[in-house]
Amino acid sequence: MQIKINGIKVEVQPHMTILQAARKAGIDIPALCSMEGIHEIGSCRICVVEVKGARTLMPACITRVEEGMEVFTHTAKVRRARKTILELILSDHPEECLICAKNNQCELQKLAMQMNVQRVRYEGEYSPRIIDDESPAVVRDSAKCILCRRCVMVCSQIQGVNAIAPIGRGSRTIIAPAGRESIMNSPCVQCGQCVNVCPTGALTEKSHAARVWEALEDPGLYTVVQTAPAVRVAIGEMFGLDPGTPVTGKMVSALKRLGFDRVFDTNFSADLTIMEEVSELIQRINEGGQLPMITSCSPGWINYLEYFFPHLTGHLSTCKSPQQMFGAIIKTYYAEKAGIPADRIFTVSVMPCTAKKYESQRPEMHSSGYRDVDAVLTTRELGAMLKEAGIDLLSSSEQSFDEPFGPGSGAGAIFGNTGGVMEAALRTAYEMITGEELKNLEFHQVRNLDQVKEASVDIGGMQLSVAVVHGLGNIKEILEEIGQGKSPYHFIEVMCCPGGCIGGGGQPLSKDPEIRQKRIAGLYMEDQNLPVRKSHENPVIKQLYREFLGRPLGQKSHELLHTRYQNRRELIHSAY
Amino acid sequence: MLVSVQQIEIGQEQSQRVEEIIEAYKHKPGALIPVLHEIQNVLGHLPMWAQQRVSDAMKIPLSEVNSIVSFYALFSEKPKGKYSIGVCKGTACYVRGADKIIEQLQELLGIEAGDTTPDGNFSIEVVRCIGACGLGPVVTINDTVYTRMKADKVKAVITSLIKQAEGGG
């Protein structure tokens, strides 16, 4: 099919929108509310174009191409209309750009620049500002919201959580949970996917930067930082690198320059998680425990299950996440080994995730007598702190993680992407169960971006049936099947965010449609290049069990590395 | 506060009615609005516990239910007063001074339009044109229509209703 855009002939597929066709032809039509494939309601009207023969201007994001269509994307009429629309949006938007967390990353700001808007002709009352900062993870500022509804769509269509919706009508509409409540009194799982799609500063993470700066400057505190696998393949983006470029060594030296006393690798505690989780799986299979067992590293996923399927939390592994396990080990084993009192140690983690902030503040994450993790920075926050400290990541030297919790295994590295925890677990389960060496380490059945992946793995004559799910919106059917006692699986990996942690709500903002594939490729590259690729072969893990923990699922592990779950729905709705 | 007390008092019978309404419509697609409408007829408004019941039974997220309840002027999330006052703010009533009537009512009752007095006796609502344009500004109190309202007339009517409410216990 052929259409003409600005007089240029363009070959298009039927069902394409004008916006897609124009992008294909290299013509940039500004768009704001649209998210391809997820959110196509044409609500903001910024993308209007002239179509020959049409009575009115047409929104390019939802108007389908037709044979022989003639489209004009930047005529005076179109530009005037867009400017008017943008000015109307700006007339109810606070002029606080210089001190906004989204400054320079705001899509509204970019549009204003692109369309050369230098004054706003409309004056009127501003919508009231309602700030919801009760959540330890996500902050909402209604004054900066332009009602584009991207957050609503990602929350309902991708995550299946439906925490927020447009409440009220007309100019008094706000995006909020039912009853205009705080998100803390809603099903919100704190995943931060809404933060990633918000075009303005209406949704941001709750910053822990101030408390981390304070700890770094306190000579009485010994600061220990751990970095999650997904951070190293994404933080480079904030300094201009291609997505997925691993910058592990540079990140370590930058963290040291920032002033941390010790820089450790969360991959190490991912290995520890595998030791405990695989032992738990084997125990459940041998002793007739609840199956399928489901992974528990993703705090957004935990929040989801605790709210929507609280009767199924017995299927969750009781293992704490790697972040929390690490904190507990630092404040016990490491404190003793290094001769530093636990109350002087301040543990920070750098995570691709906002839900990790929530997780770190759960009351039960305190099993050593001290908070496992004292502060959680997102990848974005760390990038911003490095810039504030004048540290250029790219010109930093390459350094190794500190001993003893330095290099994790390759299995730990792939914890950051969908399928990775499963693959890491299979590598260890095979050898733990059969006592034989696993020849082919790579389980390609679980290595893609399909929404639900299944595999059956022969382990010493036993067929282990597994599934891998990412994006909470894809999990419901599997859970209903479990509820009916019909699940065919032994073991399921669930990651809350699409693509896994590399697509987490704390990662650098990106418009690259291939962002997930690129970051995942970076992690598999890390895995391939590490000398140890199985968790149980990590020498420090062996040492930790020998010197401190005893054995997986032992008394000490039970106290420090395992947790329990709650019925979040009951907690919240006892309020009505 | 008052709402929850009322809820406990009316609890059993009304929640039974709510369940019956939901049961009747549960499997009909697109029945959300009629269900909400009928529940409001029983309860007088749509408290959050009723919205939550609808959400659970009809498997529609609570945020979506509340989005609809808060969108339509027909639905009320707050209980109406024993005397439910509606002030018309249609064009004709507006130009004839409906604003002053609203101000007067707010001052007399100590509440904002859209709210209910703490004793549950009065609520003020701003309504769209009720079709009595020639007689504006128009005020309705329950089923009685008051026409050509002025500030002093409002005061007289409200004062007498306050007395009635107190006297009648």
XYZ file of C-alpha atoms in Angstrom:
745
model
C 0.000 0.000 0.000
C 1.230 3.484 -0.723
C 0.484 6.822 0.873
C 1.996 10.276 0.523
C 3.442 12.110 3.480
C 4.409 15.721 2.771
C 4.433 14.826 -0.906
C 6.847 11.926 -0.411
C 5.639 8.483 -1.466
C 5.829 5.998 1.419
C 5.317 2.237 1.213
C 3.184 1.163 4.207
C 1.472 -1.905 5.616
C -2.286 -1.849 6.106
C -3.169 -1.344 9.824
C -0.169 0.941 10.319
C -0.914 4.247 11.964
C 0.091 7.499 10.322
C 2.591 7.936 13.160
C 4.258 4.601 12.385
C 4.301 5.336 8.674
C 5.857 8.738 9.239
C 8.525 7.331 11.537
C 9.331 4.733 8.923
C 9.799 7.531 6.412
C 12.044 9.448 8.793
C 9.497 12.174 9.514
C 9.254 13.090 13.176
C 5.702 13.734 14.340
C 5.714 14.768 18.005
C 3.773 12.413 20.283
C 3.171 12.453 23.995
C 0.524 10.115 25.344
C 1.120 7.280 22.930
C 3.002 4.091 23.812
C 3.065 1.827 20.806
C 1.077 -1.359 21.274
C 0.098 -0.508 24.850
C -1.560 2.857 24.952
C -3.237 4.115 21.849
C -6.167 6.304 22.766
C -5.128 9.572 21.179
C -5.883 11.603 24.264
C -3.271 14.356 24.154
C -3.719 15.373 20.467
C -0.119 16.600 20.126
C 0.358 14.346 17.095
C -2.426 15.841 14.967
C -1.793 16.038 11.216
C -3.673 17.240 8.170
C -5.172 14.515 6.008
C -6.409 15.536 2.564
C -10.177 15.298 2.437
C -10.638 14.984 6.209
C -12.881 17.500 7.894
C -10.666 17.956 10.956
C -7.068 17.432 11.960
C -6.445 13.750 12.696
C -4.396 12.270 15.557
C -1.548 10.402 13.832
C -1.109 7.863 16.629
C -4.542 6.275 16.179
C -5.462 7.050 12.578
C -4.796 4.083 10.296
C -3.323 4.564 6.842
C -5.526 4.115 3.801
C -4.635 3.564 0.164
C -3.775 6.833 -1.526
C -3.945 8.859 1.686
C -2.199 12.230 1.590
C -0.834 13.431 4.906
C 0.755 16.756 5.821
C 2.631 16.704 9.085
C 4.001 20.199 9.615
C 1.788 22.728 7.843
C 1.136 26.094 9.453
C -2.305 24.899 10.517
C -0.861 21.801 12.162
C 1.906 23.669 13.899
C -0.542 26.260 15.207
C -2.848 23.552 16.557
C -0.001 21.682 18.242
C 1.302 24.842 19.830
C -2.149 25.657 21.170
C -2.541 22.160 22.601
C 0.864 22.297 24.212
C 0.249 25.751 25.633
C -3.019 24.561 27.139
C -1.216 21.657 28.804
C 1.520 24.013 30.002
C -1.040 26.469 31.385
C -1.800 23.882 34.091
C 1.773 22.731 34.628
C 4.018 24.239 37.317
C 6.971 26.183 35.960
C 9.504 24.411 38.142
C 11.609 22.741 35.486
C 14.953 23.804 36.934
C 14.300 22.105 40.247
C 12.355 19.104 38.963
C 13.710 15.558 39.267
C 12.905 15.074 35.581
C 14.732 18.212 34.419
C 16.346 17.477 31.033
C 14.580 14.118 30.818
C 11.048 15.460 30.643
C 9.150 14.797 27.449
C 6.916 17.817 27.946
C 9.971 20.032 28.278
C 11.461 18.513 25.120
C 8.254 19.136 23.203
C 8.109 22.746 24.331
C 11.629 23.155 23.047
C 10.989 21.276 19.824
C 7.909 23.357 19.043
C 9.614 26.532 20.044
C 7.005 27.509 22.630
C 8.308 30.610 24.356
C 5.238 31.897 26.073
C 1.919 30.534 27.259
C -1.037 32.586 26.132
C -3.489 31.019 28.530
C -3.818 31.864 32.160
C -6.069 30.218 34.678
C -6.358 28.412 37.919
C -3.857 25.608 38.493
C -5.110 22.181 39.546
C -4.528 21.607 43.251
C -1.263 19.914 44.147
C -1.642 16.600 45.948
C 1.641 14.944 46.862
C 1.550 11.297 47.875
C 4.867 10.408 49.434
C 3.687 7.744 51.870
C 5.234 4.936 49.850
C 8.886 4.130 50.527
C 9.362 3.614 46.773
C 7.282 5.905 44.549
C 6.254 9.559 44.924
C 3.299 11.085 43.078
C 2.878 14.810 42.463
C -0.506 15.534 40.906
C 0.443 19.069 39.899
C 2.948 17.802 37.334
C 0.554 15.233 35.905
C -0.735 15.922 32.399
C -3.337 13.096 32.504
C -1.789 11.220 29.583
C -2.660 7.912 31.306
C 0.498 6.083 30.312
C 0.984 5.060 33.952
C -2.591 3.786 34.173
C -2.067 1.662 31.072
C 1.242 0.159 32.138
C -0.218 -0.632 35.566
C -3.289 -2.342 34.124
C -2.248 -3.757 30.742
C 1.354 -4.778 31.410
C 1.364 -5.443 35.145
C -2.285 -6.424 35.704
C -2.225 -4.534 39.002
C -4.749 -1.747 38.347
C -3.616 0.300 41.308
C -4.429 3.638 39.707
C -7.080 5.100 37.412
C -8.437 8.492 36.422
C -10.593 9.574 39.361
C -13.102 12.404 38.973
C -14.045 14.231 35.830
C -12.872 16.972 33.506
C -10.325 19.439 34.817
C -10.691 17.971 38.300
C -9.559 14.498 37.254
C -6.547 13.121 39.041
C -4.717 9.863 38.505
C -4.951 8.038 41.809
C -5.967 4.821 43.523
C -9.645 4.273 44.329
C -10.952 6.818 46.808
C -8.027 9.173 46.027
C -6.055 7.139 48.569
C -2.298 6.958 48.898
C -0.784 4.193 46.782
C 0.122 2.573 50.092
C -3.581 1.861 50.542
C -3.923 0.319 47.094
C -2.839 -2.874 45.359
C 0.310 -1.019 44.109
C 3.298 -3.397 44.064
C 5.854 -0.537 44.023
C 7.427 -1.798 40.780
C 7.952 1.680 39.349
C 6.963 0.795 35.786
C 4.726 3.891 35.989
C 7.774 5.986 36.853
C 9.545 4.690 33.744
C 6.723 5.716 31.409
C 5.716 9.020 33.029
C 6.639 11.769 30.551
C 6.923 14.403 33.294
C 8.002 14.575 36.922
C 4.588 13.491 38.242
C 5.928 10.064 39.169
C 9.398 9.629 40.611
C 11.198 7.290 42.957
C 11.520 8.170 46.626
C 15.103 9.325 46.757
C 17.532 7.845 49.255
C 20.409 9.977 47.966
C 20.352 12.365 50.930
C 20.667 9.630 53.532
C 23.461 7.977 51.536
C 25.397 11.267 51.256
C 24.989 11.724 54.983
C 26.307 8.227 55.739
C 29.255 8.703 53.381
C 30.209 11.903 55.177
C 29.859 10.412 58.660
C 33.342 9.337 59.842
C 31.760 7.059 62.449
C 30.042 4.899 59.855
C 31.515 2.116 57.787
C 29.716 2.217 54.450
C 29.238 -0.948 52.441
C 27.596 -0.961 49.029
C 26.340 -3.868 46.910
C 25.385 -3.570 43.250
C 22.749 -5.685 41.531
C 23.600 -7.450 38.259
C 21.250 -5.333 36.121
C 22.891 -2.046 37.176
C 26.229 -2.704 35.460
C 24.678 -3.103 32.001
C 22.524 0.027 32.266
C 24.265 2.795 34.207
C 26.567 3.469 31.249
C 23.522 4.757 29.348
C 23.438 7.778 31.663
C 26.953 8.649 30.507
C 26.274 8.185 26.806
C 27.193 4.525 26.330
C 25.163 2.126 24.220
C 22.549 0.192 26.216
C 23.851 -3.134 27.448
C 27.506 -2.113 27.602
C 28.846 -3.673 30.819
C 30.799 -1.158 32.905
C 31.374 -3.318 35.985
C 34.987 -2.312 36.687
C 34.377 1.397 36.091
C 31.303 1.321 38.299
C 33.301 -0.248 41.139
C 35.996 2.401 41.007
C 33.405 5.177 40.730
C 31.695 3.868 43.884
C 35.039 3.871 45.692
C 35.685 7.442 44.581
C 32.260 8.327 45.896
C 33.590 7.237 49.290
C 32.243 3.760 50.053
C 34.511 1.778 52.359
C 33.678 -1.520 50.670
C 32.143 -2.296 47.293
C 30.616 -5.759 47.006
C 28.748 -7.635 44.320
C 25.105 -8.672 44.722
C 25.951 -11.516 42.315
C 27.619 -13.113 45.308
C 24.413 -13.186 47.326
C 22.545 -14.309 44.214
C 24.802 -17.367 44.429
C 23.881 -17.687 48.080
C 20.192 -17.487 47.151
C 20.676 -20.309 44.657
C 22.270 -22.507 47.335
C 19.334 -22.027 49.665
C 16.599 -22.008 47.018
C 17.764 -25.131 45.213
C 18.160 -26.957 48.532
C 14.612 -25.900 49.403
C 13.330 -27.157 46.044
C 15.018 -30.517 46.473
C 13.629 -30.781 50.002
C 10.096 -29.973 48.811
C 10.330 -32.565 46.037
C 11.737 -35.251 48.311
C 9.495 -34.591 51.291
C 6.264 -33.811 49.489
C 6.249 -30.078 50.236
C 4.122 -27.533 48.392
C 4.793 -27.524 44.658
C 5.286 -25.773 42.375
C 7.772 -23.690 44.283
C 8.046 -20.122 43.014
C 11.074 -17.836 43.193
C 11.043 -14.998 45.710
C 13.781 -12.565 44.600
C 11.535 -9.981 43.006
C 9.875 -7.783 45.642
C 7.246 -6.409 43.240
C 6.202 -9.976 42.551
C 6.023 -10.740 46.293
C 3.806 -7.687 46.776
C 1.572 -8.881 43.950
C 1.084 -12.376 45.340
C 0.544 -11.108 48.878
C -2.276 -8.901 47.627
C -3.982 -10.829 44.838
C -3.349 -14.468 45.809
C -2.490 -14.445 49.519
C -3.680 -18.059 49.855
C -0.838 -19.128 47.536
C 2.113 -17.619 49.421
C 2.964 -21.119 50.664
C 4.247 -21.757 47.146
C 6.839 -19.006 47.453
C 10.343 -20.014 48.315
C 11.013 -18.762 51.836
C 14.369 -17.380 50.669
C 14.919 -13.682 51.137
C 16.026 -11.849 48.008
C 19.768 -11.511 47.298
C 19.643 -7.862 48.444
C 18.339 -8.809 51.880
C 20.523 -11.904 52.251
C 23.553 -9.752 51.566
C 22.571 -7.198 54.176
C 22.068 -9.895 56.794
C 25.464 -11.484 56.042
C 27.240 -8.102 56.152
C 25.841 -7.268 59.576
C 26.755 -10.666 61.044
C 29.491 -12.734 59.390
C 31.279 -9.798 57.793
C 30.985 -7.537 60.843
C 32.628 -10.199 62.949
C 35.281 -11.052 60.383
C 36.241 -7.410 59.783
C 36.003 -6.552 63.466
C 33.498 -3.733 62.953
C 30.456 -3.502 65.225
C 27.276 -4.066 63.215
C 25.715 -0.852 64.482
C 28.498 1.110 62.789
C 27.929 -0.512 59.401
C 25.672 1.294 56.938
C 24.575 -0.969 54.089
C 23.558 0.528 50.758
C 22.372 -1.341 47.725
C 22.225 -0.095 44.143
C 19.254 -1.656 42.428
C 17.413 -1.405 39.104
C 14.252 -1.397 41.161
C 11.957 0.804 43.224
C 10.248 -2.115 44.995
C 13.628 -2.921 46.598
C 13.220 0.267 48.620
C 9.913 -1.035 49.913
C 11.375 -4.464 50.587
C 14.298 -3.069 52.568
C 11.874 -1.329 54.923
C 9.637 -4.312 55.658
C 9.679 -4.754 59.434
C 10.762 -8.406 59.286
C 13.959 -7.612 57.323
C 15.781 -7.166 60.585
C 16.712 -10.675 61.559
C 20.264 -9.987 62.724
C 18.977 -7.379 65.150
C 19.968 -4.708 62.630
C 18.250 -3.548 59.466
C 19.560 -5.796 56.645
C 19.769 -2.880 54.191
C 19.826 0.745 55.314
C 19.349 2.543 51.992
C 18.514 1.585 48.421
C 19.571 3.667 45.428
C 18.137 3.090 41.985
C 20.472 2.943 39.007
C 19.201 6.429 38.120
C 19.954 7.807 41.576
C 23.492 6.425 41.526
C 24.080 7.987 38.094
C 22.853 11.325 39.416
C 25.039 11.074 42.546
C 28.125 10.350 40.447
C 27.393 13.420 38.344
C 26.837 15.525 41.452
C 30.216 14.371 42.758
C 31.885 15.209 39.445
C 32.812 11.591 38.762
C 32.874 10.666 35.092
C 32.049 6.994 34.867
C 33.616 6.608 31.433
C 37.049 7.864 32.416
C 37.088 5.918 35.706
C 39.674 3.163 35.981
C 38.677 -0.501 36.056
C 38.677 -1.988 39.529
C 37.578 -5.289 41.032
C 34.970 -5.734 43.729
C 36.401 -5.943 47.244
C 37.220 -9.220 48.952
C 35.698 -11.376 50.246
C 32.358 -10.863 48.473
C 33.945 -9.923 45.229
C 33.154 -11.785 42.111
C 29.920 -13.666 42.032
C 29.517 -16.454 39.529
C 28.114 -16.145 36.017
C 24.960 -17.702 37.404
C 24.676 -14.733 39.771
C 25.115 -12.283 36.887
C 22.117 -13.553 34.945
C 19.836 -13.047 37.964
C 19.169 -9.689 36.365
C 17.206 -10.961 33.389
C 14.170 -13.114 32.777
C 15.100 -16.785 32.777
C 18.357 -16.098 34.579
C 17.361 -17.258 38.043
C 15.923 -20.425 36.531
C 19.073 -21.099 34.560
C 21.265 -20.452 37.590
C 19.096 -22.787 39.670
C 19.180 -25.526 37.026
C 22.965 -25.393 36.809
C 23.195 -26.036 40.543
C 20.202 -28.373 40.901
C 21.566 -30.703 38.239
C 24.888 -31.120 39.979
C 23.468 -31.201 43.517
C 20.976 -33.930 42.604
C 23.031 -36.106 40.266
C 26.504 -35.450 41.648
C 27.656 -35.341 38.030
C 29.121 -32.464 36.078
C 26.684 -30.525 33.904
C 28.157 -30.461 30.373
C 26.064 -27.809 28.709
C 25.532 -24.850 31.023
C 23.241 -22.850 28.796
C 19.519 -23.480 28.934
C 18.325 -21.791 25.768
C 14.674 -22.741 26.301
C 14.451 -20.052 29.002
C 16.539 -17.427 27.179
C 14.112 -15.276 25.236
C 11.508 -12.584 25.763
C 8.425 -14.782 25.375
C 5.924 -13.888 28.058
C 5.757 -17.427 29.423
C 8.571 -19.925 28.822
C 8.375 -23.596 29.646
C 10.985 -26.315 29.788
C 11.335 -29.875 30.938
C 14.785 -30.779 32.123
C 16.101 -34.298 32.640
C 17.913 -34.401 35.961
C 19.251 -37.868 36.653
C 16.171 -39.549 35.221
C 13.715 -37.139 36.834
C 11.822 -34.759 34.548
C 11.863 -31.362 36.213
C 9.108 -29.247 34.748
C 9.703 -25.496 34.946
C 8.176 -22.223 33.785
C 9.486 -18.672 33.557
C 7.261 -15.580 33.587
C 8.075 -11.874 33.448
C 5.673 -8.941 33.564
C 3.034 -9.469 36.251
C 0.206 -9.283 33.737
C 1.263 -12.706 32.448
C 1.110 -14.621 35.728
C -2.590 -14.747 36.577
C -3.525 -17.880 34.621
C -0.613 -19.843 36.024
C -1.622 -18.860 39.547
C -5.245 -19.814 38.985
C -4.051 -23.180 37.757
C -1.982 -23.599 40.926
C -5.021 -22.649 43.005
C -7.015 -25.425 41.331
C -4.234 -27.927 42.012
C -3.658 -28.420 38.292
C -0.241 -26.872 37.791
C 2.090 -29.108 35.797
C 5.237 -27.421 37.102
C 7.744 -28.141 39.852
C 9.460 -24.779 39.793
C 8.508 -21.344 38.452
C 10.569 -18.202 38.114
C 8.634 -14.945 38.266
C 10.118 -11.509 37.704
C 7.837 -8.556 38.189
C 9.034 -6.334 35.371
C 9.022 -7.044 31.627
C 12.414 -8.480 30.685
C 13.275 -8.996 34.356
C 15.321 -6.646 36.541
C 17.110 -5.134 33.533
C 13.727 -3.553 32.714
C 13.131 -2.495 36.322
C 11.443 0.677 37.501
C 14.731 2.180 38.701
C 16.658 1.873 35.454
C 17.785 4.759 33.212
C 14.932 6.046 31.083
C 15.127 4.945 27.488
C 13.166 5.236 24.286
C 15.060 2.400 22.630
C 12.546 -0.339 21.714
C 15.357 -2.910 21.887
C 16.522 -1.771 25.307
C 15.692 -5.057 27.051
C 17.402 -7.294 24.494
C 20.530 -5.140 24.631
C 20.810 -5.158 28.411
C 20.129 -8.907 28.536
C 22.870 -9.531 25.975
C 25.217 -7.586 28.258
C 24.468 -9.896 31.185
C 24.930 -13.088 29.173
C 28.251 -11.653 28.056
C 29.226 -11.131 31.712
C 28.233 -14.720 32.475
C 30.309 -16.075 29.621
C 33.400 -14.161 30.664
C 33.397 -15.131 34.333
C 35.740 -17.915 35.464
C 33.097 -19.476 37.739
C 29.642 -19.939 36.185
C 27.878 -22.075 38.791
C 26.787 -20.725 42.160
C 27.872 -23.753 44.174
C 31.387 -23.527 42.743
C 31.902 -19.976 43.990
C 34.807 -20.480 46.462
C 33.587 -17.733 48.796
C 30.176 -19.396 49.041
C 31.913 -22.595 50.119
C 33.941 -20.643 52.654
C 30.840 -18.900 54.027
C 29.109 -22.217 54.660
C 32.267 -23.705 56.159
C 33.020 -20.821 58.498
C 29.578 -19.527 59.397
C 26.348 -20.923 58.014
C 27.047 -24.634 58.315
C 24.787 -25.962 55.601
C 21.968 -24.719 53.360
C 18.626 -24.612 55.226
C 20.525 -24.956 58.505
C 19.705 -23.105 61.713
C 21.715 -19.959 60.851
C 20.343 -19.824 57.306
C 16.884 -20.149 58.673
C 17.362 -17.179 60.986
C 19.156 -14.862 58.601
C 18.340 -15.825 55.033
C 14.720 -16.926 55.049
C 11.535 -14.953 55.566
C 7.747 -15.177 55.817
C 4.855 -13.575 53.949
C 1.670 -11.722 54.808
C -1.828 -11.113 53.497
C -1.408 -7.593 52.202
C -5.012 -7.259 51.144
C -6.259 -7.800 54.672
C -3.759 -5.304 56.030
C -4.901 -2.621 53.631
C -8.642 -3.171 53.551
C -9.183 -3.510 57.253
C -9.254 0.281 56.850
C -12.775 0.285 55.391
C -16.882 9.265 61.567
C -20.621 9.420 61.419
C -20.636 7.293 58.304
C -19.110 4.319 60.030
C -21.562 4.557 62.943
C -24.454 4.574 60.488
C -22.912 1.663 58.678
C -22.865 -0.468 61.781
C -26.470 0.408 62.586
C -27.798 -0.263 59.116
C -25.284 -3.027 58.478
C -27.047 -6.362 58.169
C -30.155 -5.633 56.186
C -28.569 -3.224 53.734
C -25.507 -5.313 53.030
C -27.888 -8.208 52.392
C -29.673 -6.064 49.769
C -26.331 -5.107 48.208
C -25.412 -8.783 47.877
C -28.753 -9.539 46.214
C -28.286 -6.773 43.663
C -24.767 -7.920 42.833
C -25.937 -11.529 42.578
C -28.646 -10.599 40.077
C -26.248 -8.833 37.722
C -22.990 -10.657 38.397
C -22.755 -12.573 35.146
C -24.165 -9.918 32.842
C -21.475 -8.122 30.892
C -21.584 -4.342 31.073
C -23.782 -4.342 34.160
C -21.541 -2.207 36.329
C -23.491 1.035 36.029
C -26.962 -0.451 36.704
C -25.533 -2.334 39.714
C -24.034 0.834 41.142
C -27.272 2.691 40.477
C -29.386 0.151 42.342
C -26.997 -0.013 45.257
C -27.117 3.754 45.531
C -30.902 3.579 45.614
C -30.645 1.318 48.659
C -27.791 3.008 50.515
C -28.330 6.597 49.441
C -24.722 6.787 48.315
C -21.860 4.495 47.320
C -19.531 3.969 50.273
C -16.143 2.399 49.606
C -17.128 -0.923 51.205
C -19.934 -1.306 48.671
C -17.606 -0.404 45.786
C -15.152 -2.992 47.062
C -17.889 -5.652 47.157
C -18.874 -4.824 43.580
C -15.230 -4.963 42.516
C -14.661 -8.367 44.122
C -17.864 -9.986 42.948
C -17.799 -8.654 39.395
C -14.018 -9.026 39.066
C -13.550 -5.411 38.041
C -10.584 -3.607 39.636
C -11.595 -1.269 42.454
C -9.739 1.596 40.768
C -11.946 1.159 37.697
C -15.151 1.005 39.749
C -14.159 4.149 41.606
C -13.126 5.804 38.353
C -16.685 5.353 37.099
C -18.368 6.292 40.376
C -16.341 9.492 40.581
C -16.933 10.347 36.919
C -20.730 10.420 36.838
C -22.521 13.220 38.676
C -25.344 10.730 39.218
C -23.258 8.803 41.739
C -22.413 10.100 45.162
C -19.577 8.824 47.325
C -20.744 10.748 50.352
C -23.965 10.106 52.254
C -26.628 12.720 51.597
C -28.202 14.572 54.509
C -31.673 13.938 55.910
C -32.447 17.174 54.053
C -30.707 16.888 50.723
C -30.356 20.343 49.202
C -29.771 20.769 45.476
C -28.936 24.156 44.019
C -29.436 24.525 40.295
C -26.466 26.084 38.541
C -27.824 25.818 35.040
C -27.289 28.898 32.867
C -30.532 30.685 33.781
C -30.211 30.108 37.542
C -26.546 31.013 37.337
C -27.178 34.424 35.791
C -29.934 35.023 38.318
C -27.512 34.563 41.208
C -27.264 30.858 42.067
C -23.717 31.550 43.259
C -24.978 33.812 46.048
C -27.479 31.151 47.114
C -24.706 28.563 47.337
C -22.536 30.938 49.363
C -25.415 31.662 51.720
C -26.124 27.948 52.225
C -22.467 27.166 52.846
C -22.277 29.891 55.424
C -25.499 28.883 57.188
C -24.615 25.196 57.384
C -20.845 25.504 57.784
C -20.056 23.027 55.003
C -18.853 23.196 51.411
C -21.052 22.296 48.454
C -20.701 18.539 47.950
C -20.490 17.855 51.694
C -22.825 16.754 54.457
C -23.108 18.319 57.930
C -21.479 16.259 60.708
C -24.903 15.550 62.276
C -26.056 14.050 58.963
C -29.019 16.458 58.690
C -28.062 18.581 55.658
C -26.120 18.117 52.457
C -25.549 20.646 49.689
C -25.140 19.663 46.080
C -24.764 21.735 42.972
C -26.959 20.306 40.221
C -27.340 20.827 36.486
C -30.385 22.504 34.938
C -33.594 21.046 36.309
C -35.783 22.686 33.690
C -37.405 25.418 35.760
C -35.422 28.195 34.148
C -38.171 30.799 34.285
C -38.398 30.407 38.050
C -34.695 30.630 38.910
C -32.715 30.561 40.987
C -34.164 27.210 41.968
C -33.348 25.132 45.047
C -34.655 21.639 45.779
C -34.814 20.151 49.260
C -35.672 16.472 49.076
C -38.785 16.517 46.857
C -39.792 20.133 47.432
C -38.886 22.788 44.872
C -38.234 26.362 46.039
C -38.341 29.011 43.307
C -37.061 32.578 42.852
C -34.748 32.133 45.818
C -33.031 35.020 47.525
C -30.585 35.089 50.390
C -33.192 35.995 53.046
C -35.637 33.350 51.768
C -32.882 30.728 51.997
C -32.175 31.758 55.554
C -35.834 31.453 56.564
C -36.257 27.996 55.029
C -33.037 26.611 56.500
C -33.678 28.059 59.967
C -37.091 26.417 60.087
C -35.663 23.076 58.884
C -32.928 23.216 61.541
C -35.649 23.682 64.169
C -37.635 20.788 62.745
C -34.558 18.568 62.673
C -33.708 19.349 66.293
C -37.308 19.115 67.473
C -37.964 15.920 65.599
C -34.826 14.374 67.151
